[in-house]
Coordinates of C-alpha atoms and ligand atoms in Angstrom, one line a residue:
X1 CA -20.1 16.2 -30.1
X2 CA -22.8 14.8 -32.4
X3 CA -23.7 11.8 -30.6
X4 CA -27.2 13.0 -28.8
X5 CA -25.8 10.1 -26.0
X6 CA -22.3 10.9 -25.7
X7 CA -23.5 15.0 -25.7
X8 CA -25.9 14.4 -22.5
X9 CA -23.4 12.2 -20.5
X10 CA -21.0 15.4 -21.1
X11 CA -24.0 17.8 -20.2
X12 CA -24.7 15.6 -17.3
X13 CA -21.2 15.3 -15.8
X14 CA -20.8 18.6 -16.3
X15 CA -23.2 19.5 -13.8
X16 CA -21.8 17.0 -11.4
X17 CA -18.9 18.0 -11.5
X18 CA -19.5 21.7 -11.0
X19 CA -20.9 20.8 -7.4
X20 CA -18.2 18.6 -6.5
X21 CA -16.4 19.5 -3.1
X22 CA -13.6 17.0 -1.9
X23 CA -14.1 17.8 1.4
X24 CA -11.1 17.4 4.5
X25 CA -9.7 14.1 2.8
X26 CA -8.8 16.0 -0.7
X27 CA -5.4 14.6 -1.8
X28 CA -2.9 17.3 -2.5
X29 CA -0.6 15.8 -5.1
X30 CA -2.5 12.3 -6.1
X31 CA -4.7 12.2 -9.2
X32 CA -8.0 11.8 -8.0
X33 CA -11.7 11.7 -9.3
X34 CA -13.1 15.3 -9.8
X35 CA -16.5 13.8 -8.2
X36 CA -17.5 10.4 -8.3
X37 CA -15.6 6.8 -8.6
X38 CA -12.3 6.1 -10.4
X39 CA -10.8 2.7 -11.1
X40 CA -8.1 1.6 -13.3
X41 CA -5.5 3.8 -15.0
X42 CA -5.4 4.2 -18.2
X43 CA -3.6 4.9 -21.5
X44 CA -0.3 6.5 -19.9
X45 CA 1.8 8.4 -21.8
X46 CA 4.2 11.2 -22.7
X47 CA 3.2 13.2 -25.7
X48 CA 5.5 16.3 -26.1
X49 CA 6.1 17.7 -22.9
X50 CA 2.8 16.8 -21.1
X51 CA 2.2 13.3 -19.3
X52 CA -1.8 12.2 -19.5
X53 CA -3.3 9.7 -17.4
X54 CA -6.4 8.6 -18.4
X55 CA -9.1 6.6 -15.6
X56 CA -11.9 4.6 -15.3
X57 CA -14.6 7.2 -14.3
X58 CA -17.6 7.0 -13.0
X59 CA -18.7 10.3 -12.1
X60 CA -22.4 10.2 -10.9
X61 CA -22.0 8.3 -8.0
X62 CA -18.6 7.5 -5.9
X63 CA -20.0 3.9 -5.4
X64 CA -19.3 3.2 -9.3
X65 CA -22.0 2.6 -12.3
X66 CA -20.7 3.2 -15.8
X67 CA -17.3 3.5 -16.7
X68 CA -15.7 5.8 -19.3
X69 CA -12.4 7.6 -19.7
X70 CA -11.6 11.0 -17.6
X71 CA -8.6 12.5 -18.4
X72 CA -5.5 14.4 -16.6
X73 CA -2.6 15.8 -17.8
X74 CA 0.7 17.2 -15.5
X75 CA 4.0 18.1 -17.0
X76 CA 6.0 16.6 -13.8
X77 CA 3.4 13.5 -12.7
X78 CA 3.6 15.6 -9.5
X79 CA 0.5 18.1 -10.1
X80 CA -2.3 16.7 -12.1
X81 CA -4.8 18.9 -13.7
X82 CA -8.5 17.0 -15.0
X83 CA -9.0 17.9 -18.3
X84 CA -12.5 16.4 -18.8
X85 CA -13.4 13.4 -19.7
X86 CA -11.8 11.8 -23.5
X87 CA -14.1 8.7 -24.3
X88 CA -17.9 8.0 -23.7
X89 CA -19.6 4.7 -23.9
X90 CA -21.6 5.8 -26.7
X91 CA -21.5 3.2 -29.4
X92 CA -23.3 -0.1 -29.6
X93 CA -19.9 -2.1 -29.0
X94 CA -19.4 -0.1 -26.0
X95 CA -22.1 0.7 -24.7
X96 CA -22.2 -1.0 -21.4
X97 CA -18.7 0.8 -20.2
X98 CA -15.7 2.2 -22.0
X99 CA -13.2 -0.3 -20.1
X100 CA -9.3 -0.1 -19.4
X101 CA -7.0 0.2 -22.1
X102 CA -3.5 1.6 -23.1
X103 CA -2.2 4.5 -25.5
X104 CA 0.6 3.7 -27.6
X105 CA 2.2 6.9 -29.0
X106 CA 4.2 7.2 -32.2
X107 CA 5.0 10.2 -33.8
X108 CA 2.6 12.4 -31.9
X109 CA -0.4 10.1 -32.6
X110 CA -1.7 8.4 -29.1
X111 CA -3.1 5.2 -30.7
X112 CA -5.3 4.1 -27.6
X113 CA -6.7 1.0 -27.6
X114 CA -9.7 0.1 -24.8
X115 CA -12.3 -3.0 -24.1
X116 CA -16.1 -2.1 -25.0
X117 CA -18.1 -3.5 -22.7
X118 CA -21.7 -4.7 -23.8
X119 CA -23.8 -6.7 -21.8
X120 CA -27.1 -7.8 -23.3
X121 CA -30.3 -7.8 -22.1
X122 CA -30.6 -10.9 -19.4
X123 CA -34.0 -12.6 -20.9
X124 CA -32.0 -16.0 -21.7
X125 CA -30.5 -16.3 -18.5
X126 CA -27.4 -15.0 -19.0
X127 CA -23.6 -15.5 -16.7
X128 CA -22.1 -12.7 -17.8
X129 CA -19.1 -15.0 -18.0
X130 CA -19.6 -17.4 -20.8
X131 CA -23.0 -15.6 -22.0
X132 CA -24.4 -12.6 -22.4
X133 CA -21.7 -10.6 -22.8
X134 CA -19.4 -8.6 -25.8
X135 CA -15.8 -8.1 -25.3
X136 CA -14.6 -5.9 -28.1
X137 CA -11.3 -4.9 -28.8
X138 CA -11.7 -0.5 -30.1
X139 CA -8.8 1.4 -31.4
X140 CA -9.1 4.8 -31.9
X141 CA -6.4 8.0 -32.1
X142 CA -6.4 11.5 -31.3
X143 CA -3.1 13.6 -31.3
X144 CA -4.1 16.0 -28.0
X145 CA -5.8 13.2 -25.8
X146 CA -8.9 15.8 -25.8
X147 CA -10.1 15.2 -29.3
X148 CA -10.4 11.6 -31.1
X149 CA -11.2 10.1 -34.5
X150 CA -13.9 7.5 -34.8
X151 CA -14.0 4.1 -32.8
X152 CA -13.1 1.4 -34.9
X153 CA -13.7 -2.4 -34.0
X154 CA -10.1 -4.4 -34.3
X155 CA -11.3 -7.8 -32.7
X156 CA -14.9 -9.1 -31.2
X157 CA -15.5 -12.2 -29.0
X158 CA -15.0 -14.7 -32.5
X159 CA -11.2 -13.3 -32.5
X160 CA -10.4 -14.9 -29.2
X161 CA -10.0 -18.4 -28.8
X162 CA -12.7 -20.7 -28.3
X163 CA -11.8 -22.2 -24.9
X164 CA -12.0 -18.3 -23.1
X165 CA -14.8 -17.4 -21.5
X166 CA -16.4 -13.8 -22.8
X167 CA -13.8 -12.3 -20.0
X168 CA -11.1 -10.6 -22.5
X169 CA -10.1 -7.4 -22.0
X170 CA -7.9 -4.5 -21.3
X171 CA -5.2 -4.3 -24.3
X172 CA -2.1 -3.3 -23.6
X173 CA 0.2 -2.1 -26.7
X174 CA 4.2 -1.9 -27.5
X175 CA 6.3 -2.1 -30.4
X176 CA 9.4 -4.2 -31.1
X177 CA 10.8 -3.9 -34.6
X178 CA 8.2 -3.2 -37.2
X179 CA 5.4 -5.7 -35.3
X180 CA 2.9 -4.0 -33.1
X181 CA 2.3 -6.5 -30.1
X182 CA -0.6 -6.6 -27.5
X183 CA -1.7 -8.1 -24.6
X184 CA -5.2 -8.8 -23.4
X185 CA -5.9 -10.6 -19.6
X186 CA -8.5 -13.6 -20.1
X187 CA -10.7 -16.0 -18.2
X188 CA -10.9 -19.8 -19.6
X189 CA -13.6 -21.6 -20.0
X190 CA -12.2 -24.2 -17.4
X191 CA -11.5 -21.2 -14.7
X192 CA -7.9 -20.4 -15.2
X193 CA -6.6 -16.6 -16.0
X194 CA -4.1 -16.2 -18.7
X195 CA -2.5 -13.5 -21.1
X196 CA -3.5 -13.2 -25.1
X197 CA -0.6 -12.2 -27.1
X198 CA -1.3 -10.7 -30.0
X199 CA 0.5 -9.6 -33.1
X200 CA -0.2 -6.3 -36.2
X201 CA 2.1 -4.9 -38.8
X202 CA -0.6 -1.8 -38.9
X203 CA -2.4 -1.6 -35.4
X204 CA -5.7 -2.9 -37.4
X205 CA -5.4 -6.2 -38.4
X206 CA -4.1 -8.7 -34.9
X207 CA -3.3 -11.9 -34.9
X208 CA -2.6 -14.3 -31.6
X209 CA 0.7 -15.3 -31.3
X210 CA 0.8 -16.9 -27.7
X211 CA -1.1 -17.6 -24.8
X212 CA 0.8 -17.2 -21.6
X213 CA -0.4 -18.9 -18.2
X214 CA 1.5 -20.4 -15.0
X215 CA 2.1 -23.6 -14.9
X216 CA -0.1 -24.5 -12.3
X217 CA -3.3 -22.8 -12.4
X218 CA -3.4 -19.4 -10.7
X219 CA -7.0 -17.7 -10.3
X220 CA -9.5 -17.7 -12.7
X221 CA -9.3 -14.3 -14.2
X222 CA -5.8 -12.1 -15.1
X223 CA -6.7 -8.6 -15.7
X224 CA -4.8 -5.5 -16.9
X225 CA -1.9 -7.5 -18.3
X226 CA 1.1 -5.6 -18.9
X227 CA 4.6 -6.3 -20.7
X228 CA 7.9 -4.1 -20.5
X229 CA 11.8 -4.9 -20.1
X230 CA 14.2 -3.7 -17.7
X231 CA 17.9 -3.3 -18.8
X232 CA 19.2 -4.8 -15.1
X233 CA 22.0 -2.7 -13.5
X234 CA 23.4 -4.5 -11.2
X235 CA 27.0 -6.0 -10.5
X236 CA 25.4 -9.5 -10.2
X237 CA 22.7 -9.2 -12.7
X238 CA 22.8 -12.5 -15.0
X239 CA 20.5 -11.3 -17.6
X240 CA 21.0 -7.8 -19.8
X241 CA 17.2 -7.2 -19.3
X242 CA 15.0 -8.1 -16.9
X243 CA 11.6 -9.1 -18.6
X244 CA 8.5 -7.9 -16.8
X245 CA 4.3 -9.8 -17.2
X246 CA 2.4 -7.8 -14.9
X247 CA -0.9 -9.0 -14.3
X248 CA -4.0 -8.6 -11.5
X249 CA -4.7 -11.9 -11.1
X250 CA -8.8 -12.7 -9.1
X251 CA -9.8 -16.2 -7.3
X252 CA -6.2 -16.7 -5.5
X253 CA -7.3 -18.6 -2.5
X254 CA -5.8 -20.7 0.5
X255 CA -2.5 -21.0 2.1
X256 CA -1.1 -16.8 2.6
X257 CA -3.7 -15.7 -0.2
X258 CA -6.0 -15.4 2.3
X259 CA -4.8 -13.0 4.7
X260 CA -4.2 -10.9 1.3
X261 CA -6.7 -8.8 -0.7
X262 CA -9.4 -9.8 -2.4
X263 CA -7.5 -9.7 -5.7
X264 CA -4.2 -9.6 -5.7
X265 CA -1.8 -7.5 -8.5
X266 CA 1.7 -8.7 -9.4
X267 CA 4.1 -9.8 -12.0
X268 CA 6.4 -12.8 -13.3
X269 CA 9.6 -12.3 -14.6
X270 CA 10.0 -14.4 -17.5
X271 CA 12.5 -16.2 -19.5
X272 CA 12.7 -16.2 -23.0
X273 CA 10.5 -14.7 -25.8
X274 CA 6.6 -13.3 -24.5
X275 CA 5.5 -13.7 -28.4
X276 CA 6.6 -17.3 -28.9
X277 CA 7.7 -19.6 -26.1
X278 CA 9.0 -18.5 -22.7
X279 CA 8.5 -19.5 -18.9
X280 CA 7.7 -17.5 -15.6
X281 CA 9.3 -17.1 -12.4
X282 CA 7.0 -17.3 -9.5
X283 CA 4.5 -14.4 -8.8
X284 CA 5.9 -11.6 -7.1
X285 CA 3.4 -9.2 -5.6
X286 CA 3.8 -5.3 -6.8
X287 CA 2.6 -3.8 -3.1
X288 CA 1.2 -5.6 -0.1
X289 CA -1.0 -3.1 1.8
X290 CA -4.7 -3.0 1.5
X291 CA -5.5 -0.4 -1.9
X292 CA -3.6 -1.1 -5.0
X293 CA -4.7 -2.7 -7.8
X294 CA -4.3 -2.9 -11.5
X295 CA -1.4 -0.8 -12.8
X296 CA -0.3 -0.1 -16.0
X297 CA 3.2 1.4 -17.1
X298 CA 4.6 3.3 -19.7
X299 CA 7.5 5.0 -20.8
X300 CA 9.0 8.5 -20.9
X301 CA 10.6 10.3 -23.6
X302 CA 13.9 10.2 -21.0
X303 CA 13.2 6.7 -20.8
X304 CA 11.9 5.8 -17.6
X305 CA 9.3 3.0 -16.9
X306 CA 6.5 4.4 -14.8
X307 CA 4.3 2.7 -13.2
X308 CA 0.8 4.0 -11.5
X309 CA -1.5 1.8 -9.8
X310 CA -5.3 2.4 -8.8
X311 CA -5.3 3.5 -4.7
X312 CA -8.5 0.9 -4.3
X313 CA -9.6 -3.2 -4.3
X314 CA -12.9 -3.9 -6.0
X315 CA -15.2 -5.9 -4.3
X316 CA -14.0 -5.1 -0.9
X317 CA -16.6 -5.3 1.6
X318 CA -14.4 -5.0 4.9
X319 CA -13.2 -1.7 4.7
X320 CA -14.5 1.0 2.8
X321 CA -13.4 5.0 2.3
X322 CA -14.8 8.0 4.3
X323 CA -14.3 10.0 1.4
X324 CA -17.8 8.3 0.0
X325 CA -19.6 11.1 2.2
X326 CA -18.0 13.8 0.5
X327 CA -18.9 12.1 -2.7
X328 CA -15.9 10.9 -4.6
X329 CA -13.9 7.6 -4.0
X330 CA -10.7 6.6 -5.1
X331 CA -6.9 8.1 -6.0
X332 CA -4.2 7.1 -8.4
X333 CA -0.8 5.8 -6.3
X334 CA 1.8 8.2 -6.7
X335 CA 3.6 7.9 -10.1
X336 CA 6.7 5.1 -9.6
X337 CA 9.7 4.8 -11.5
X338 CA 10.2 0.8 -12.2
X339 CA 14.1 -0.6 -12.7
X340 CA 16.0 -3.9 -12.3
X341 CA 18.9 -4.4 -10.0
X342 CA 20.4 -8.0 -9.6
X343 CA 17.7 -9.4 -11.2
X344 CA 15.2 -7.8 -8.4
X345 CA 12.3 -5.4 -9.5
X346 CA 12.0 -1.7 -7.5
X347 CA 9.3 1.0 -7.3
X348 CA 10.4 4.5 -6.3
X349 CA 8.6 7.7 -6.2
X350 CA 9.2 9.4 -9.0
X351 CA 12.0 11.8 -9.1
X352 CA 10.2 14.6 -9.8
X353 CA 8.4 14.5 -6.1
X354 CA 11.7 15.5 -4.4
X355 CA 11.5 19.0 -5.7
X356 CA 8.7 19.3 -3.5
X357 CA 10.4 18.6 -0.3
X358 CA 10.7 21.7 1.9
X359 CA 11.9 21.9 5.8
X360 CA 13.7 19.1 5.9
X361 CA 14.6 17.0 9.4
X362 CA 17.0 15.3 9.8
X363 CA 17.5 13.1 13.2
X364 CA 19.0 9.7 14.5
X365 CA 17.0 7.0 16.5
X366 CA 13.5 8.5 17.3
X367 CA 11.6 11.1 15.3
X368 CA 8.4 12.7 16.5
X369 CA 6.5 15.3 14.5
X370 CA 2.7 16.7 14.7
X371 CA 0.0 17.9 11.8
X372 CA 2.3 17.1 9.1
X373 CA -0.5 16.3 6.7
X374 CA 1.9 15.7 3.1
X375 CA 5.1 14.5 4.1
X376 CA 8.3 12.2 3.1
X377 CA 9.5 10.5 6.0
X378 CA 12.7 8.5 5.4
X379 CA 14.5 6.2 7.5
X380 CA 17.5 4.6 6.3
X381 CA 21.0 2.8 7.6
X382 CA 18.3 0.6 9.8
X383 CA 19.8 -2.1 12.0
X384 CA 17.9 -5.5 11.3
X385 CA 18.2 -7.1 14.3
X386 CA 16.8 -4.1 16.0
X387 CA 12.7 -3.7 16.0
X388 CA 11.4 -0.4 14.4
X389 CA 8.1 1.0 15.0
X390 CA 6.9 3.8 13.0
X391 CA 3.1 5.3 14.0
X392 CA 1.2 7.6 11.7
X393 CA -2.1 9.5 12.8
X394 CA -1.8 7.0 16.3
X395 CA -3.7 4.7 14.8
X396 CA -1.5 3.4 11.9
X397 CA 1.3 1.5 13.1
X398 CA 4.4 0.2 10.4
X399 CA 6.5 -1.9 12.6
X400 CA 9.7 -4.9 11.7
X401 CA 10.1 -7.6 14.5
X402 CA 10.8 -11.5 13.8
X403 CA 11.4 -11.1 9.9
X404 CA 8.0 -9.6 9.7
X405 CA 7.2 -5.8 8.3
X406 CA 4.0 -5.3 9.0
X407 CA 1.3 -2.3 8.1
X408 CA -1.6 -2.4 10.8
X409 CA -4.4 -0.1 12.2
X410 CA -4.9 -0.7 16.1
X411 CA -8.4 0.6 15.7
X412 CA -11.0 -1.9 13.5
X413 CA -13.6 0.3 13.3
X414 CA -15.2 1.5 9.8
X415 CA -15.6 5.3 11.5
X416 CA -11.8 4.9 12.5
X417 CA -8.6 5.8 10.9
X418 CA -8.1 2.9 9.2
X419 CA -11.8 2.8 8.3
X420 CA -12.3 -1.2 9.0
X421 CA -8.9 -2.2 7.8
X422 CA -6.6 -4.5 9.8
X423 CA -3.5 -6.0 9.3
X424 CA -1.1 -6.6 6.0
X425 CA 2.2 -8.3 6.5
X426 CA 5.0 -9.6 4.5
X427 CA 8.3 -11.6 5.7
X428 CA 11.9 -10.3 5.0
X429 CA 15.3 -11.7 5.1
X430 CA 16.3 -7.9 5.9
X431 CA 15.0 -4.5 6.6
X432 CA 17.6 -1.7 5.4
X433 CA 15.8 1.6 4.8
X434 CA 11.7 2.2 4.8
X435 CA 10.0 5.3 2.9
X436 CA 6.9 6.6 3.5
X437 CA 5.0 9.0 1.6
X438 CA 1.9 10.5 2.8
X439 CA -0.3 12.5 1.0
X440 CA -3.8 13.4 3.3
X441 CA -5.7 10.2 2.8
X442 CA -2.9 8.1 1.9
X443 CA -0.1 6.2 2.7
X444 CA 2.6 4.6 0.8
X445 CA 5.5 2.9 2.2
X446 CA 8.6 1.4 0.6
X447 CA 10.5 -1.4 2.0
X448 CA 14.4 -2.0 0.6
X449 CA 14.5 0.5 -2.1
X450 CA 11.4 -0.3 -3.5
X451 CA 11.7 -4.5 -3.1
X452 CA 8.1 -4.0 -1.7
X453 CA 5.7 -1.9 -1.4
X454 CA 2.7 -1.1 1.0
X455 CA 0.0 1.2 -0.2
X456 CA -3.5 2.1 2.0
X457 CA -5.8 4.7 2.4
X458 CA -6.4 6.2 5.6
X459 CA -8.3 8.9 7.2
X460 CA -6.7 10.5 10.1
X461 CA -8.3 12.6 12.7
X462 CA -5.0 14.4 14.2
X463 CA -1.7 14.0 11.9
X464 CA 1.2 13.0 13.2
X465 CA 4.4 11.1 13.1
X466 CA 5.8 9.0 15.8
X467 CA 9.3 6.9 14.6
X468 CA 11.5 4.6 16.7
X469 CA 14.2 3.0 14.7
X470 CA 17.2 2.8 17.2
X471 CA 20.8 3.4 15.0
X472 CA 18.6 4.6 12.1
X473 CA 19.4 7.9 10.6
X474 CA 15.9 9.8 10.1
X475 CA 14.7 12.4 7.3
X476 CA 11.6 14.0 7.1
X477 CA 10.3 17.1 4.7
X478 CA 7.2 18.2 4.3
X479 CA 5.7 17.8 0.3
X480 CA 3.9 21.0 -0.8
X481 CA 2.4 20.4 -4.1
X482 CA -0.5 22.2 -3.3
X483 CA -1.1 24.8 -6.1
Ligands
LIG1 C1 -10.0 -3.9 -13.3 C2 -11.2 -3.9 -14.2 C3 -10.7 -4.2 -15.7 C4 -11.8 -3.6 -16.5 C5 -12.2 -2.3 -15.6 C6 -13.6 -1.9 -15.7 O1 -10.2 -3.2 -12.1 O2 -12.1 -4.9 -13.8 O3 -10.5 -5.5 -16.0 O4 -11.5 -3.2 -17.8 O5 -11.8 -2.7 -14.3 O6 -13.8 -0.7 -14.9

């Protein structure tokens, strides 16, 4: 490493890092931070036989500070091993963080393409929003995700167009054909978020090609944009393929918005062509509980579209994470496989997970089970009109009544289970089978299939499972990825 910056942030980490304890709330199969913060995912992707996952990592201190890339790698998604950390902000056009990006991988070359953060020195007064501030487009390879080639500046803040704000960022990259395409979320100058389209023949030289907003204005800021199709397969699908804009939209407010997150992270299912002219469906939220934020997808080699969100909501001052004592904050969500049925969008743990099921249960009606801390609880075949209550650790309580699935913790307090959070609910026209997978700080919960999801953090003091779900047939294994 012959940057003398880049070499001490890798000394410095180092040492960090070798100190590092995770404490009683370490995860078992979710990627998580070694020490320190994570954010975003990052440039996912399949290169060979190994998957990487790159994150936003901040490791000296688990409140956050500057961001650059750590790096995991798994072959199953399942098991995730750190591998250090890939990208430093060590460069005058990214100096002030190494911010979210994509890898796009062709012929064993991961062409990763991130935001450079720079924010100058505030003696003029600077926003940060329409001043002050560089948002630089950096492309750079490497062919093992451990080593890369120099950082090379594609596009600067005079590449985007004039009514944004300095907010662009977060490039996301596919091919179709022989164009390279890429999306970048932005903030206008008049406070509405909307998507950058751009278009290369060579993954140097970009071009816009569209700008992509709602037709009414829908937050001020759309971050980690993300594009992908479906081929639908159902019996009553009307379109072939199912086209997917996945954005994390900030400033929703009023009406249901604000008994949601902070920021909320969803997509539109559009019609017609995402590089020229097209419309969006109405937003549809990707999970409803209290941490998830900012996914990104990507593609295997068998052709699945994963998708893995960030376990956490910036700017969140309600509830926080009892993991900060131990000194790290923040998990990936498990790995989710992404189709189209009918024209509907599902998440579903990835496949792979199910080989780690051991001592299964299986039981009708009513379920109770103690100190299962990793576990895949399933009930399916559930009677609508009948109200289910599942209750995890005593304090976390899933329950369907009037239309309503709701995820709420009957304890407020920021020492307690639910460490200050409180309620997150979402109406149904039905309620057919429910999944929850728990890792030990974390819940995830899918409604229908997949139709919704509800993801949270939690930090149990006695584990346990309590499910009543009258005329429901009930399965439950344990999950031991532990290595
Ligand atoms: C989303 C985000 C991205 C940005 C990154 C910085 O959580 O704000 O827009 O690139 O985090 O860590």
């Amino acid at each position: 490493m012959s940057n003398p910056l880049a070499s001490d942030l890798n000394a410095l980490r180092q040492v960090v890092e070798k100190s590092a304890r995770h404490g009683r709330y370490a995860q078992t199969f979710h990627l998580v931070p070694p020490v320190g913060w994570l954010n975003d995912p990052n440039g996912l992707c399949q290169l060979g036989d190994t998957y990487h996952a790159f994150f936003q990592y901040s490791p000296f201190s688990a409140e956050g500070g500057v961001k650059m890339w750590g790096h995991s790698t798994s072959s199953d998604m399942v098991r995730w091993s750190y591998e250090g950390t890939a990208l430093y902000p060590d460069q005058p056009v990214d100096v002030g963080g190494v911010y979210s990006g994509s890898a796009y991988v062709e012929d064993g070359v991961m062409h990763v393409f991130y935001t450079g953060n720079v924010k100058h020195e505030d003696e003029d007064g600077y926003d940060y929003v329409n001043t002050g501030r560089e948002a630089n487009t950096i492309y750079v390879t490497s062919t093992d995700g451990v080593n890369f080639g120099p950082k090379k500046l594609v596009m600067g803040n005079a590449d985007y167009p004039g009514d944004d704000t300095e907010h662009v960022r977060d490039p996301k990259v596919w091919r179709d054909g022989d164009t390279y395409y890429m999306v970048q979320g932005a903030r206008k100058k008049d406070d509405t978020g909307e998507v950058l389209v751009f278009s290369s023949p060579n993954l140097v030289n970009w071009e816009l090609c569209n700008r992509i907003t709602s037709n009414t204005r829908f937050g001020y800021m759309w971050e980690c944009p993300d594009y992908f199709e479906l081929p639908d397969t159902g019996e009553f699908a009307r379109h072939e393929v199912v086209q997917v804009l996945s954005v994390s939209p900030q400033g929703l407010h009023g009406g249901d918005w604000d008994r949601r997150n902070v920021y909320q992270s969803g997509y539109f299912v559009l019609l017609g062509d995402v590089t020229s002219i097209c419309t969006l469906f109405p937003f549809a939220l990707w999970d409803a509980g209290f941490d998830f934020y900012a996914p990104q997808t990507f593609q295997t080699d068998d052709g699945r579209r994963i998708l893995i969100g960030w376990m956490g909501m910036p700017d969140e001052k309600s509830y926080t994470n009892l993991t900060v004592r131990d000194g790290w904050q923040h998990c990936f969500t498990v790995p989710r496989e992404v189709s189209a049925k009918n024209g509907r969008v599902l998440q579903w743990p990835v496949r792979e997970l199910e080989s780690y099921r051991t001592n299964e249960q299986r039981v009708s009606d009513t379920l109770v089970a103690k100190d299962m801390r990793a576990f895949d609880l399933l009930v399916d075949g559930i009677d609508a009109n009948e109200p289910l209550t599942i209750v995890l650790a005593n304090q976390l309580e899933l329950t369907w009544r009037d239309r309503r699935f709701e995820m709420r913790f009957t304890d407020e307090d920021m020492e307690s289970v639910g460490a200050g959070r409180k309620s997150r609910f979402e109406f149904l026209d039905e309620l057919r089978n429910v999944r929850v997978v728990c890792d030990v700080s974390s819940v995830e919960v899918f409604v229908n299939d997949g139709e919704l999801t509800f993801s949270s953090r939690y930090y149990p003091v006695a584990y346990g499972i309590d499910v009543m779900a009258p005329g429901a047939e009930i399965s439950l294994w344990d999950l031991e990825a532990e290595a």
